[in-house]
Short mmCIF file of C-alpha atoms in Angstrom, two decimals:
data_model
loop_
_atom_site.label_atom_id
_atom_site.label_comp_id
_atom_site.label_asym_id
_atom_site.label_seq_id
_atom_site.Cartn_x
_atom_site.Cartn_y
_atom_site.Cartn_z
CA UNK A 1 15.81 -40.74 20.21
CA UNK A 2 14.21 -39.11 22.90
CA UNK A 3 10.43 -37.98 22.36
CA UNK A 4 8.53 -35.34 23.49
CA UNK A 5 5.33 -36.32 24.20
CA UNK A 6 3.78 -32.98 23.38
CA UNK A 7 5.55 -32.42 20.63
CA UNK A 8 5.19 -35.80 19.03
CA UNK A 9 1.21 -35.93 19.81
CA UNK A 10 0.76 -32.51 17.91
CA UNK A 11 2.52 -33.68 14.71
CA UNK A 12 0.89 -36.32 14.52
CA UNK A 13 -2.45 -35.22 15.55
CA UNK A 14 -1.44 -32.78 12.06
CA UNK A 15 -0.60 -35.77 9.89
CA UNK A 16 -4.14 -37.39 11.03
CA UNK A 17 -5.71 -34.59 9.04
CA UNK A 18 -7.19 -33.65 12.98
CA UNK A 19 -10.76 -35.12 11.52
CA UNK A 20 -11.56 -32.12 9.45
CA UNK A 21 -13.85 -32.30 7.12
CA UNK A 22 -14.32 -29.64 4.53
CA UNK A 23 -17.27 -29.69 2.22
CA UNK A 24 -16.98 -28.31 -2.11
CA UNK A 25 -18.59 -26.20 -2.39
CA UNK A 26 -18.69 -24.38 1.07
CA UNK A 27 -21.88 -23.42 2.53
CA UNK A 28 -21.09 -20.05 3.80
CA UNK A 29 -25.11 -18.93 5.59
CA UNK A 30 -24.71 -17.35 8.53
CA UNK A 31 -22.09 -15.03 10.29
CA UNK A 32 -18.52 -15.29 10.67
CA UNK A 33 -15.77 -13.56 12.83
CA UNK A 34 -12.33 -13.09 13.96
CA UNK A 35 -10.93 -14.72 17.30
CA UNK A 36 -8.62 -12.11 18.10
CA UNK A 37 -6.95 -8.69 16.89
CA UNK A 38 -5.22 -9.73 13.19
CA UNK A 39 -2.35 -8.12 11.86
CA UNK A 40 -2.12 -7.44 7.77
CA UNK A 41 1.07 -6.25 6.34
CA UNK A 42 1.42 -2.59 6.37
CA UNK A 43 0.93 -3.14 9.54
CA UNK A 44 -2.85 -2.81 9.48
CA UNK A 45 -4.88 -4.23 12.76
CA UNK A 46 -8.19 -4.99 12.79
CA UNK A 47 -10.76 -7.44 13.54
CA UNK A 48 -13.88 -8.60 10.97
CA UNK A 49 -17.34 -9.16 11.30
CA UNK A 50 -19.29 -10.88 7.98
CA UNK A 51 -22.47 -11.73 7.29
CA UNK A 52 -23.22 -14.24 3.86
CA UNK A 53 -26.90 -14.52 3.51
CA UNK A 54 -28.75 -17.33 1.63
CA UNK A 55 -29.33 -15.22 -1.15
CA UNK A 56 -25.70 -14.96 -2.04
CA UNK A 57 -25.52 -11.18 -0.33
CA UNK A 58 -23.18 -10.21 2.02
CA UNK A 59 -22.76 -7.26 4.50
CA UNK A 60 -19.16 -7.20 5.99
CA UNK A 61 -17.72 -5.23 8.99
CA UNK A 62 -14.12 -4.40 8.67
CA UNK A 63 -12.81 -2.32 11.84
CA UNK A 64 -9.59 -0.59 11.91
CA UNK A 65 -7.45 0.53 15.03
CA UNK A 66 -4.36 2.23 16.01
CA UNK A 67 -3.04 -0.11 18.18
CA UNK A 68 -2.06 -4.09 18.29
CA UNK A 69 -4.19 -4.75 20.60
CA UNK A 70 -7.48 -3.52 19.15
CA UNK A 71 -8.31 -1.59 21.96
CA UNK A 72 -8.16 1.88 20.24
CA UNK A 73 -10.35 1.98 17.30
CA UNK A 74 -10.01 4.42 13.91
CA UNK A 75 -12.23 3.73 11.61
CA UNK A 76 -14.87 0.99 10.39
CA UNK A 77 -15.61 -0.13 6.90
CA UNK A 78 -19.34 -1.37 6.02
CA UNK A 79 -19.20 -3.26 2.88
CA UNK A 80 -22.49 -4.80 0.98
CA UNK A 81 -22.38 -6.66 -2.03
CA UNK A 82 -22.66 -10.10 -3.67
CA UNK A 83 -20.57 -13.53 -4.06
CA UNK A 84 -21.40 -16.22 -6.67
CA UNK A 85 -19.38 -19.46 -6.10
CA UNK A 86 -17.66 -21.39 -9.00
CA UNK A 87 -15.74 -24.33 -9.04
CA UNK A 88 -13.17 -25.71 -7.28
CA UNK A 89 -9.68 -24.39 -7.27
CA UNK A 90 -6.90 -26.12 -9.75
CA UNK A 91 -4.21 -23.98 -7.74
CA UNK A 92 -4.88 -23.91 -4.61
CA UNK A 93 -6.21 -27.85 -3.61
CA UNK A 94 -9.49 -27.84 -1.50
CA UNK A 95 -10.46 -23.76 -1.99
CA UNK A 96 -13.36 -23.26 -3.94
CA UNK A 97 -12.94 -20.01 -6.46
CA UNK A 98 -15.57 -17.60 -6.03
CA UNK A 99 -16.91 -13.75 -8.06
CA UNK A 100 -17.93 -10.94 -6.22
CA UNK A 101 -19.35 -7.56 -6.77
CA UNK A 102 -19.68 -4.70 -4.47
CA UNK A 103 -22.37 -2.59 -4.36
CA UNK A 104 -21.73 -0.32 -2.05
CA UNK A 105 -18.77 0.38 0.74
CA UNK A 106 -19.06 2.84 3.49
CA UNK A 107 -16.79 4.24 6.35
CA UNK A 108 -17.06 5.62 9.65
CA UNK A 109 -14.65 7.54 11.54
CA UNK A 110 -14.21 6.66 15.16
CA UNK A 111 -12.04 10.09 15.95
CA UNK A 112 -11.36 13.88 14.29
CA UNK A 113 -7.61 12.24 13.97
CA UNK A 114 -9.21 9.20 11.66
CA UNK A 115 -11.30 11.53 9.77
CA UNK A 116 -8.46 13.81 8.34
CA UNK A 117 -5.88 10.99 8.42
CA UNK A 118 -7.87 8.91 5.97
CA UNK A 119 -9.30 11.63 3.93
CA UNK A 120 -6.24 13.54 2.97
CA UNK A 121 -5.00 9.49 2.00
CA UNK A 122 -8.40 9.99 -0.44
CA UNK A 123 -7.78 13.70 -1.34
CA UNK A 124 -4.38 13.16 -2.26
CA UNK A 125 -4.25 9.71 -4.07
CA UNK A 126 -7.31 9.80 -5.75
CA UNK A 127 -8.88 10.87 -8.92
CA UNK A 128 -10.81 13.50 -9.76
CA UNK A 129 -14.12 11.83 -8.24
CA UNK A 130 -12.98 11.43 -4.91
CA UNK A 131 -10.63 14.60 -4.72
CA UNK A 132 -13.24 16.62 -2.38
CA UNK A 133 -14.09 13.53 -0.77
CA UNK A 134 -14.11 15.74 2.76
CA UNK A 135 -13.31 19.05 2.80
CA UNK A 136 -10.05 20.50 4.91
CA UNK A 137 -11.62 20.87 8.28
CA UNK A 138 -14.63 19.01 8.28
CA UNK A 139 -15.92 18.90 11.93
CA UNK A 140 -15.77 14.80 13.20
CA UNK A 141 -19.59 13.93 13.22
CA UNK A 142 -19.73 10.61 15.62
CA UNK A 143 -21.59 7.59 13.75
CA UNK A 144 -21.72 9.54 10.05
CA UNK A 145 -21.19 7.37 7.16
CA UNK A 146 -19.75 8.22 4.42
CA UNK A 147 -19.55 6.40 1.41
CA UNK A 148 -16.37 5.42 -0.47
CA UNK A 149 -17.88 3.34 -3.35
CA UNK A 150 -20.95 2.95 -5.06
CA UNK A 151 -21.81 0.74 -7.89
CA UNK A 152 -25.02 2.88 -8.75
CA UNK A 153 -22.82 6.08 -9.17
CA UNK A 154 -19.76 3.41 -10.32
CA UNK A 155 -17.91 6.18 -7.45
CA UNK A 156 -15.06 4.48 -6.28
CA UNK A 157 -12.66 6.39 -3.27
CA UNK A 158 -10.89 3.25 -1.67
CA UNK A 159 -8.10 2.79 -3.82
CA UNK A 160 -6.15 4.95 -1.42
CA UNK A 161 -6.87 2.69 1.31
CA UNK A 162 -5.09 -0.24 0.12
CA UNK A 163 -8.91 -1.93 0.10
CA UNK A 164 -9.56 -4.63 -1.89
CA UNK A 165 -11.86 -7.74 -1.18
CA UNK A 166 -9.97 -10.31 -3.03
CA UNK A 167 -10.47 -12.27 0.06
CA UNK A 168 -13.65 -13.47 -0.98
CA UNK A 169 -12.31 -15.11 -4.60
CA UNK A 170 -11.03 -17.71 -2.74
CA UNK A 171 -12.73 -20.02 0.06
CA UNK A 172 -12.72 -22.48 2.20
CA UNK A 173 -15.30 -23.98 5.46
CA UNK A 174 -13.33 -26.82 7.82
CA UNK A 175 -15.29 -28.26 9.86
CA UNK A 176 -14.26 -30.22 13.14
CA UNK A 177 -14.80 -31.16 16.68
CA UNK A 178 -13.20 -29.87 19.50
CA UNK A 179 -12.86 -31.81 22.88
CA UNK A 180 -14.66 -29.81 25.81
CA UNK A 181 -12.03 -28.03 27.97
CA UNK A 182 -14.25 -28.24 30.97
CA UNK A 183 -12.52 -31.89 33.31
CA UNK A 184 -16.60 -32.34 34.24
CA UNK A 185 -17.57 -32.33 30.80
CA UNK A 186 -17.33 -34.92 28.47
CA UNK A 187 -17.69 -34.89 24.30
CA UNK A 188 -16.45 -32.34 21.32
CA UNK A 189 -18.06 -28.99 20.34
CA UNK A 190 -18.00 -28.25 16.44
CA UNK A 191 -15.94 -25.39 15.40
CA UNK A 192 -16.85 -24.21 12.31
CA UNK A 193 -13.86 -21.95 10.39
CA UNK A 194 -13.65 -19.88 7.25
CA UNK A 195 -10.51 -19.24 5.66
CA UNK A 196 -10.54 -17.05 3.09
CA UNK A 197 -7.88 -15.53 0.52
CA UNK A 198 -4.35 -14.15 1.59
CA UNK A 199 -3.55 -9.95 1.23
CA UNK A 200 -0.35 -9.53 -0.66
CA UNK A 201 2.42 -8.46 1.69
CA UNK A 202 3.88 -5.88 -0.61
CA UNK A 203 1.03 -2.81 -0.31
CA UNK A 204 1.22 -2.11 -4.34
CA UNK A 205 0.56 -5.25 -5.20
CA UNK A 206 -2.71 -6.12 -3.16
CA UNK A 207 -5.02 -4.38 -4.77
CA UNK A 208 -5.29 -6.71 -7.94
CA UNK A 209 -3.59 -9.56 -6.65
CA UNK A 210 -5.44 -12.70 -6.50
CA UNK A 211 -4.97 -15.17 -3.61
CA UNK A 212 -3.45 -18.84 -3.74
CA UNK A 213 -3.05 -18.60 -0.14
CA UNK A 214 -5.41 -18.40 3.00
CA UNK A 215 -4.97 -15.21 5.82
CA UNK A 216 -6.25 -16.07 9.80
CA UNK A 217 -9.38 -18.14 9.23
CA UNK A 218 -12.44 -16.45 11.00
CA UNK A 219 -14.64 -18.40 13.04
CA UNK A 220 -18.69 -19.33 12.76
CA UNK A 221 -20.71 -17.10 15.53
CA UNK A 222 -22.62 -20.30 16.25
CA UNK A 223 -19.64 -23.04 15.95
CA UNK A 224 -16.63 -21.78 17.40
CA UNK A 225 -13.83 -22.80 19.95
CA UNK A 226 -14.77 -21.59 23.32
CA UNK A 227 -14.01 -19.91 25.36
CA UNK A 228 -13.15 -17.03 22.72
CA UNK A 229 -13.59 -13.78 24.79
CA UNK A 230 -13.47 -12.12 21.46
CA UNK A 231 -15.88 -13.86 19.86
CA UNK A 232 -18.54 -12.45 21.46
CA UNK A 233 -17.63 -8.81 21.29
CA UNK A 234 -17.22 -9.10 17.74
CA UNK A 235 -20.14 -10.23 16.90
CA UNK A 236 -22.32 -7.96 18.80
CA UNK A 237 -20.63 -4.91 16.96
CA UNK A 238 -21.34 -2.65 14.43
CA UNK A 239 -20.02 0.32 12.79
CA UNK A 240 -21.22 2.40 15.15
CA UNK A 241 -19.90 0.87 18.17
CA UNK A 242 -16.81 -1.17 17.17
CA UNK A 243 -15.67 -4.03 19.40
CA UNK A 244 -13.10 -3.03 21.76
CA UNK A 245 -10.80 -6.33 22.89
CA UNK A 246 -10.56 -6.72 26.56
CA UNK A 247 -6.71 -6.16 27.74
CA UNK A 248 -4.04 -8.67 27.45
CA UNK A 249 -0.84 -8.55 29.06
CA UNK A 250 2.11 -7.87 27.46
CA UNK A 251 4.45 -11.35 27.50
CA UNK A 252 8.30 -11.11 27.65
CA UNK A 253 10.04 -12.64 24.14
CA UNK A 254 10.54 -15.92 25.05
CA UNK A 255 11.89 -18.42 22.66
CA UNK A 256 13.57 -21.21 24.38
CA UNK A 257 11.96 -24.27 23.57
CA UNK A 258 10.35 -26.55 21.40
CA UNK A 259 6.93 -25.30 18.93
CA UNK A 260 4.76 -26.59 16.86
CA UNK A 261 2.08 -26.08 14.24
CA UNK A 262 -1.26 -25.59 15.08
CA UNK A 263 -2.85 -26.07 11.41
CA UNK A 264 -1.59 -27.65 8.47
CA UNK A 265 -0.39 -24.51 7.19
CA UNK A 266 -1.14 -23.42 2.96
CA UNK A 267 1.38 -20.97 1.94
CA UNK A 268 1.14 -18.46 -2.12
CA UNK A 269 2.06 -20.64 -4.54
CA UNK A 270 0.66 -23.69 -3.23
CA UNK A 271 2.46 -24.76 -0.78
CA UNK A 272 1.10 -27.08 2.37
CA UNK A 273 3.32 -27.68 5.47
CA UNK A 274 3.75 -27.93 9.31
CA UNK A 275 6.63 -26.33 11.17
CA UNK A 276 8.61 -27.72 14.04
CA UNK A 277 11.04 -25.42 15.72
CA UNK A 278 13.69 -25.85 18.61
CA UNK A 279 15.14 -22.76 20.05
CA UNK A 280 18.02 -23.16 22.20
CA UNK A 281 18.40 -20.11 24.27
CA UNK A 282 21.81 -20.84 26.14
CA UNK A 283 23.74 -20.27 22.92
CA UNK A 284 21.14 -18.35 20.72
CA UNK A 285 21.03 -21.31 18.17
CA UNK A 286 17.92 -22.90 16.59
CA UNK A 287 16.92 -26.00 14.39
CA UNK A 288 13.72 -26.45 12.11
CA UNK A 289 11.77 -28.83 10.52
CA UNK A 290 9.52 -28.33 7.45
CA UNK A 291 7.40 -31.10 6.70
CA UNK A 292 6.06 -30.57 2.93
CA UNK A 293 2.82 -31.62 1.53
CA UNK A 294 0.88 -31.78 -1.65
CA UNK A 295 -2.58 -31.64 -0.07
CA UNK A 296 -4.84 -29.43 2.37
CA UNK A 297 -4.89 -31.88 5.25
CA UNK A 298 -0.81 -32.46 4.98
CA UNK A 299 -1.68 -36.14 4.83
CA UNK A 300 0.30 -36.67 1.59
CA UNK A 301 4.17 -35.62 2.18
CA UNK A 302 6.33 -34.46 -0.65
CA UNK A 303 9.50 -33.29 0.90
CA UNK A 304 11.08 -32.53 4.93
CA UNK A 305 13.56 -29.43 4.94
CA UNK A 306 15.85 -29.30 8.25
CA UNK A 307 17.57 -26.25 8.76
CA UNK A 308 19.98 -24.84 12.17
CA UNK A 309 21.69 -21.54 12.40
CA UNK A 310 21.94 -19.03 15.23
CA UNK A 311 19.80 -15.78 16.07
CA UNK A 312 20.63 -12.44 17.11
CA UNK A 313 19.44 -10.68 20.42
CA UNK A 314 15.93 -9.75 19.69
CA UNK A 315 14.96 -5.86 19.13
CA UNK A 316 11.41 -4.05 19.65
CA UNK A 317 10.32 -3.35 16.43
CA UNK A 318 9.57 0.43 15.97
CA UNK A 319 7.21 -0.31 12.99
CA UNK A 320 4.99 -3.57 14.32
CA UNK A 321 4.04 -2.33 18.07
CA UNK A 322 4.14 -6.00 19.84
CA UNK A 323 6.76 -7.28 17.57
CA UNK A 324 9.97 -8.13 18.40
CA UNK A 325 12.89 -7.68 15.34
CA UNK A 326 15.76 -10.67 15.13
CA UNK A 327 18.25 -11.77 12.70
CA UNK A 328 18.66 -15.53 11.20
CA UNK A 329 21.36 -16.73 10.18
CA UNK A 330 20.73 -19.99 7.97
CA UNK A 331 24.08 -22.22 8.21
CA UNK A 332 23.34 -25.72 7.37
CA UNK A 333 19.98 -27.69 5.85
CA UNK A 334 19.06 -31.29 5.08
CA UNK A 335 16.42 -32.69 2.54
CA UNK A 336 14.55 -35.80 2.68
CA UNK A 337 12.21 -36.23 -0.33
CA UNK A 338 9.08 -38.15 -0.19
CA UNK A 339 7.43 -38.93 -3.22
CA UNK A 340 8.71 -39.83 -6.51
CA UNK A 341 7.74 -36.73 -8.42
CA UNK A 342 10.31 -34.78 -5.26
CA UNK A 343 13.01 -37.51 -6.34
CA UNK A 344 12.64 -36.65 -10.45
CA UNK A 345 12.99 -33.25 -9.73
CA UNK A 346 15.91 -32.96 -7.85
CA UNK A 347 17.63 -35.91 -9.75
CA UNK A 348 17.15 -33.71 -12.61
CA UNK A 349 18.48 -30.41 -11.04
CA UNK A 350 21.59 -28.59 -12.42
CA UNK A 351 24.93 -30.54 -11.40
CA UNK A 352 26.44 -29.15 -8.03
CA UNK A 353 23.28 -27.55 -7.35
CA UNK A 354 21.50 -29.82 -4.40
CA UNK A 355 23.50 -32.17 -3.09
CA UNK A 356 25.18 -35.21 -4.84
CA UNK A 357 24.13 -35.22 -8.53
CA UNK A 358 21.49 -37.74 -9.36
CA UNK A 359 21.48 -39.40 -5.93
CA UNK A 360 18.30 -38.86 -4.51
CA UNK A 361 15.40 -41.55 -3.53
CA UNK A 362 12.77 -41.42 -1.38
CA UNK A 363 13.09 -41.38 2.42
CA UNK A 364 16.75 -41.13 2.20
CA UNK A 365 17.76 -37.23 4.27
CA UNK A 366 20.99 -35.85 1.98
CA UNK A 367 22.93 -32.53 3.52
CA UNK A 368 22.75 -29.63 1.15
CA UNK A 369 25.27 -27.92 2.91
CA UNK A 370 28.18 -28.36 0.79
CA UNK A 371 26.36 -27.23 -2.41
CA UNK A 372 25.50 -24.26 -1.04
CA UNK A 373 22.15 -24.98 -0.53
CA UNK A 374 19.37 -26.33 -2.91
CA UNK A 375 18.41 -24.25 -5.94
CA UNK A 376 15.49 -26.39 -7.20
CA UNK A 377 13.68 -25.83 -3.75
CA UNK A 378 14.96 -22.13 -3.49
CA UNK A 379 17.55 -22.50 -0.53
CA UNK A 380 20.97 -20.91 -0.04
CA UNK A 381 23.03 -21.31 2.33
CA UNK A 382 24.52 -19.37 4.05
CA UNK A 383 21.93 -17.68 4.28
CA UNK A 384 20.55 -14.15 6.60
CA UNK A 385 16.88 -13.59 7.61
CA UNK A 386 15.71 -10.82 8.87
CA UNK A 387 12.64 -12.03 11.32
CA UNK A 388 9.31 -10.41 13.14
CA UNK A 389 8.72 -12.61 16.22
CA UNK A 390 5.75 -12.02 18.67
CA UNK A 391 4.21 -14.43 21.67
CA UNK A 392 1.06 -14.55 22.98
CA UNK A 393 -1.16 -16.82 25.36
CA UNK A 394 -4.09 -17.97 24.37
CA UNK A 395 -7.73 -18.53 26.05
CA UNK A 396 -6.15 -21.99 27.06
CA UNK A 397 -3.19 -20.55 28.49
CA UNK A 398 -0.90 -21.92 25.94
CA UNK A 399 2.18 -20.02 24.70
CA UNK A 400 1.94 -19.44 21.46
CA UNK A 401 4.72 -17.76 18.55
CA UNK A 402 4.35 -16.03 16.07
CA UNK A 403 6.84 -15.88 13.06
CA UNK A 404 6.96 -13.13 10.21
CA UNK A 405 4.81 -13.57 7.57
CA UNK A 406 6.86 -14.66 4.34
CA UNK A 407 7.08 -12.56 0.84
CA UNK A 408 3.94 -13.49 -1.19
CA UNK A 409 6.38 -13.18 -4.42
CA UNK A 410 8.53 -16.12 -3.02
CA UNK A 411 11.30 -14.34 -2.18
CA UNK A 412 13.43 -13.95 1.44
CA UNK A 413 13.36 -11.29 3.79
CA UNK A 414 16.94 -11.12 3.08
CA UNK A 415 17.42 -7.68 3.80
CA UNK A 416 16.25 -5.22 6.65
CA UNK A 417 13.92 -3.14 4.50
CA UNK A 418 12.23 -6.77 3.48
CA UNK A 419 11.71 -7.45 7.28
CA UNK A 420 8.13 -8.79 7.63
CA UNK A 421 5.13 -6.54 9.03
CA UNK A 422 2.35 -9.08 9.46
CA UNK A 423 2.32 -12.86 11.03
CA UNK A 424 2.11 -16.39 10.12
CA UNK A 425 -0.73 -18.98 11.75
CA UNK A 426 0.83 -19.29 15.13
CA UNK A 427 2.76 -21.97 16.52
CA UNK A 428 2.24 -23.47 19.98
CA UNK A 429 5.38 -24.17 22.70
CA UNK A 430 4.92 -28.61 23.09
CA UNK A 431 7.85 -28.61 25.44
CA UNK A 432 9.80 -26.18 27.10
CA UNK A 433 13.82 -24.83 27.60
CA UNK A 434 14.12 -27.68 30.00
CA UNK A 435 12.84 -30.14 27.68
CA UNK A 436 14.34 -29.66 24.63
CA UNK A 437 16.10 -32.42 22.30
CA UNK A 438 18.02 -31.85 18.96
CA UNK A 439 17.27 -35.06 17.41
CA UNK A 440 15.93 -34.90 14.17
CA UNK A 441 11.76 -35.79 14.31
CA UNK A 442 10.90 -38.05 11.50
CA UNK A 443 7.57 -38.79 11.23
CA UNK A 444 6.30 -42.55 9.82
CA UNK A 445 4.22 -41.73 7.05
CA UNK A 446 1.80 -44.72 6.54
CA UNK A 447 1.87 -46.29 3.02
CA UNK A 448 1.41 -49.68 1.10
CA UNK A 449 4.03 -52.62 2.35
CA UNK A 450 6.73 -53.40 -0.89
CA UNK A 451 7.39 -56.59 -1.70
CA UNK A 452 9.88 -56.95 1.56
CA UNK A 453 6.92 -56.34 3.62
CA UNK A 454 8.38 -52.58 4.22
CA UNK A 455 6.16 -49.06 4.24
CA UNK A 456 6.24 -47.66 0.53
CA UNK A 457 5.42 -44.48 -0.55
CA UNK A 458 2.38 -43.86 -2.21
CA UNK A 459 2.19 -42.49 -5.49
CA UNK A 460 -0.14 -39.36 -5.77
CA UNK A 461 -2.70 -39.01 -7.78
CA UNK A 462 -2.06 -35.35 -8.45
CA UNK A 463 1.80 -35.85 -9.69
CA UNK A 464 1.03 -33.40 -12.36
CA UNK A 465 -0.32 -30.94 -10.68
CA UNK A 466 2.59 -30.96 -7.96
CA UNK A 467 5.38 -30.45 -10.57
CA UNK A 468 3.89 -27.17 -11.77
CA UNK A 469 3.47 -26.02 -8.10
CA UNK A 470 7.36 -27.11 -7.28
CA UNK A 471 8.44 -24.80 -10.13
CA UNK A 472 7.26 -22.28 -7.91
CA UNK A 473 8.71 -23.23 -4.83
CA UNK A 474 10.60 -21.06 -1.92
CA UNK A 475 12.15 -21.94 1.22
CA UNK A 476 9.95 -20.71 3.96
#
């Protein structure tokens, strides 16, 4: 087996739990904001600016744009209210559950175009309180706000915007230092980050849907990675002069390679995992590896999928600007589980349903191939995807990918109309075309010696709680 070096340093640097520490409950004091331009299903772009005072009051900036670069701005959304933390989360491990109220939410329209855009939205979906929201040809008044919702007058217009702040009902603070990029500098820098609940991918479903899942995690003012060019302008915005992203080049779809998670990765239905992909552009075929957890820090592994297929010629997408469209075609998958609750289950799956009946143990890989797949964990085979793709480089000059975010109902983008419109937490390239290798990456998960002096599994603690969250599992 030949190793990447890259490759093998950032999965493991992942399985080390990268020294994060995250404190329950979260101490939240102090202002938080996004690294870059984010991308919500719809598509919806925009960056976010919040503010959680000591008191347990917030005042959050939400600013909207026409563009995927968030260069062009539409319209910003000032939001006040309050946020009482409970207890820790029995769904999602290591999020802390949390009530809010609003008090009040304003907008302010950055062109004429936003203004009667978004108020016909209001005039047309809305009740009768919000039906002469603006009136038909109301002149564009530069830095007017206008309010949308108002707990005093219990007023409430934003329904039509798809607005919601379930966000804030589930939370999360990591905490962890970051070497200094500068060669003359020695020591780490703590970053500080705030991830806070998922928005439902399907737009009807978002505004009472309640997250189990995290979106981008925003970053603290004080304690975050530099250099972040957006960091600052963010910050130092508000609704009347939105933050305007400085200009990024436009990078060429290119997949060929090796990437790797960035984060250990939390997924709807909890779900913890890193991804490892090879891309093999000679022939348009790819391989991945999902490593499976049952806890925030992906230190304690439940199952590895493996799956290779091929991938069409990639497509702009007319609907995500930035995005590029491709087809995956799932033709073969492997399972290794890795903890005995993984083993009961599919030992007790339906006969001819994943793999060889009642021959699974721990450790051991098994092709799924023949069985069509794996019904217990959700897989079929052969199987059609129909992907959203997008690269970037970051502040470090690293090439990053982003994948389609997956179905927060579980299910597979198996079907064009189901094609994704938002992103998953990026992966990074760890080796390039040149470099690739198809051997299968298995990492050494450090346990208890058995009795023959070999690693053992650990048993989990939280067996329990990981058989109700496998009833709900998907491929991803």
């Amino acid at each position: 087996l030949r190793w990447e070096p890259r490759c093998r340093q950032q999965l493991r640097h992942l399985q080390d739990g990268a020294r994060i520490a995250a404190r329950l409950p979260p101490r939240l004091e102090g202002r938080w904001v996004s690294t870059g331009c984010e991308v919500r299903p719809g598509p919806e772009f925009l960056t976010r600016s919040y503010l959680f005072y000591a008191n347990r009051l917030f005042k959050a900036f939400q600013f909207y744009y026409w563009d995927p670069s968030c260069r062009d701005p539409s319209y910003t959304l000032v939001i006040k209210g309050k946020l009482r933390l409970r207890q820790a989360s029995w769904i999602t491990r290591g999020a802390t559950e949390a009530d809010y109220h609003l008090h009040k939410v304003g907008i302010v329209f950055h062109s004429q175009k936003a203004m009667r855009e978004v108020s016909s939205w209001i005039n047309q979906t809305s009740g009768e309180g919000c039906r002469g929201f603006l009136p038909p040809g109301r002149a564009w008044a530069p830095g007017a706000l206008y309010e949308l919702l108002s707990a005093k007058t219990e007023r409430d217009c934003t329904a039509a915007l798809g607005f919601a702040m379930h966000e804030l009902s589930l939370v999360r603070v990591e905490r962890h230092y970051q070497p200094l990029l500068q060669p003359q500098q020695s020591g780490s820098q703590l970053v500080e980050e705030l991830f806070l609940g998922d928005i439902h991918t399907d737009w009807l479903e978002r505004l009472h849907y309640r997250p189990t899942g995290y979106q981008r995690p925003m970053q603290s003012a004080v304690h975050h990675v530099h250099p972040c060019p957006a960091c600052g302008i963010i910050y130092r915005a508000d609704e009347h002069h939105p933050p305007i992203l400085p200009a990024r080049a436009q990078l060429p779809m290119q997949l060929s390679g090796s990437w790797v998670s960035t984060h250990c990765e939390v997924r709807p239905a909890v779900l913890f995992l890193t991804r490892y992909f090879i891309f093999h552009g000679n022939n348009h075929t790819w391989e991945g590896f999902y490593y499976h957890y049952s806890d925030p820090l992906c230190k304690q592994p439940t199952f590895t999928i493996y799956a290779s297929g091929h991938y069409s010629q990639g497509i702009p997408s007319s609907k995500v600007r930035g995005g590029t469209e491709l087809a995956f075609k799932v033709t073969q998958a492997r399972v290794t589980p890795m903890d005995p609750v993984t083993v009961m289950m599919l030992n007790s799956s339906e006969p001819g349903s994943c793999g060889l009946e009642s021959s699974w143990s721990a450790g051991v890989e098994q092709d799924i191939t023949a069985t069509n797949g794996c019904l217990a964990l959700g897989i079929k085979l052969p199987h059609t995807e129909y992907e959203l793709f997008k690269t970037e480089q970051d502040t470090r000059d690293r090439s990053l990918l982003y994948i389609g975010e997956r179905p927060t109902d579980g299910s597979s983008p198996d079907s064009p109309d189901k094609r994704p419109t938002s992103y998953q937490a990026p992966l990074v390239q760890c080796a390039g075309a040149s470099e690739e290798f198809p051997n299968y990456i298995s990492l050494r998960y450090s346990g208890r010696k058995d009795a023959n002096g070999n690693e053992a599994l650990k048993p989990l603690p939280v067996a329990f709680l990981l058989l109700i969250a496998l009833l709900f599992l998907r491929w991803d």
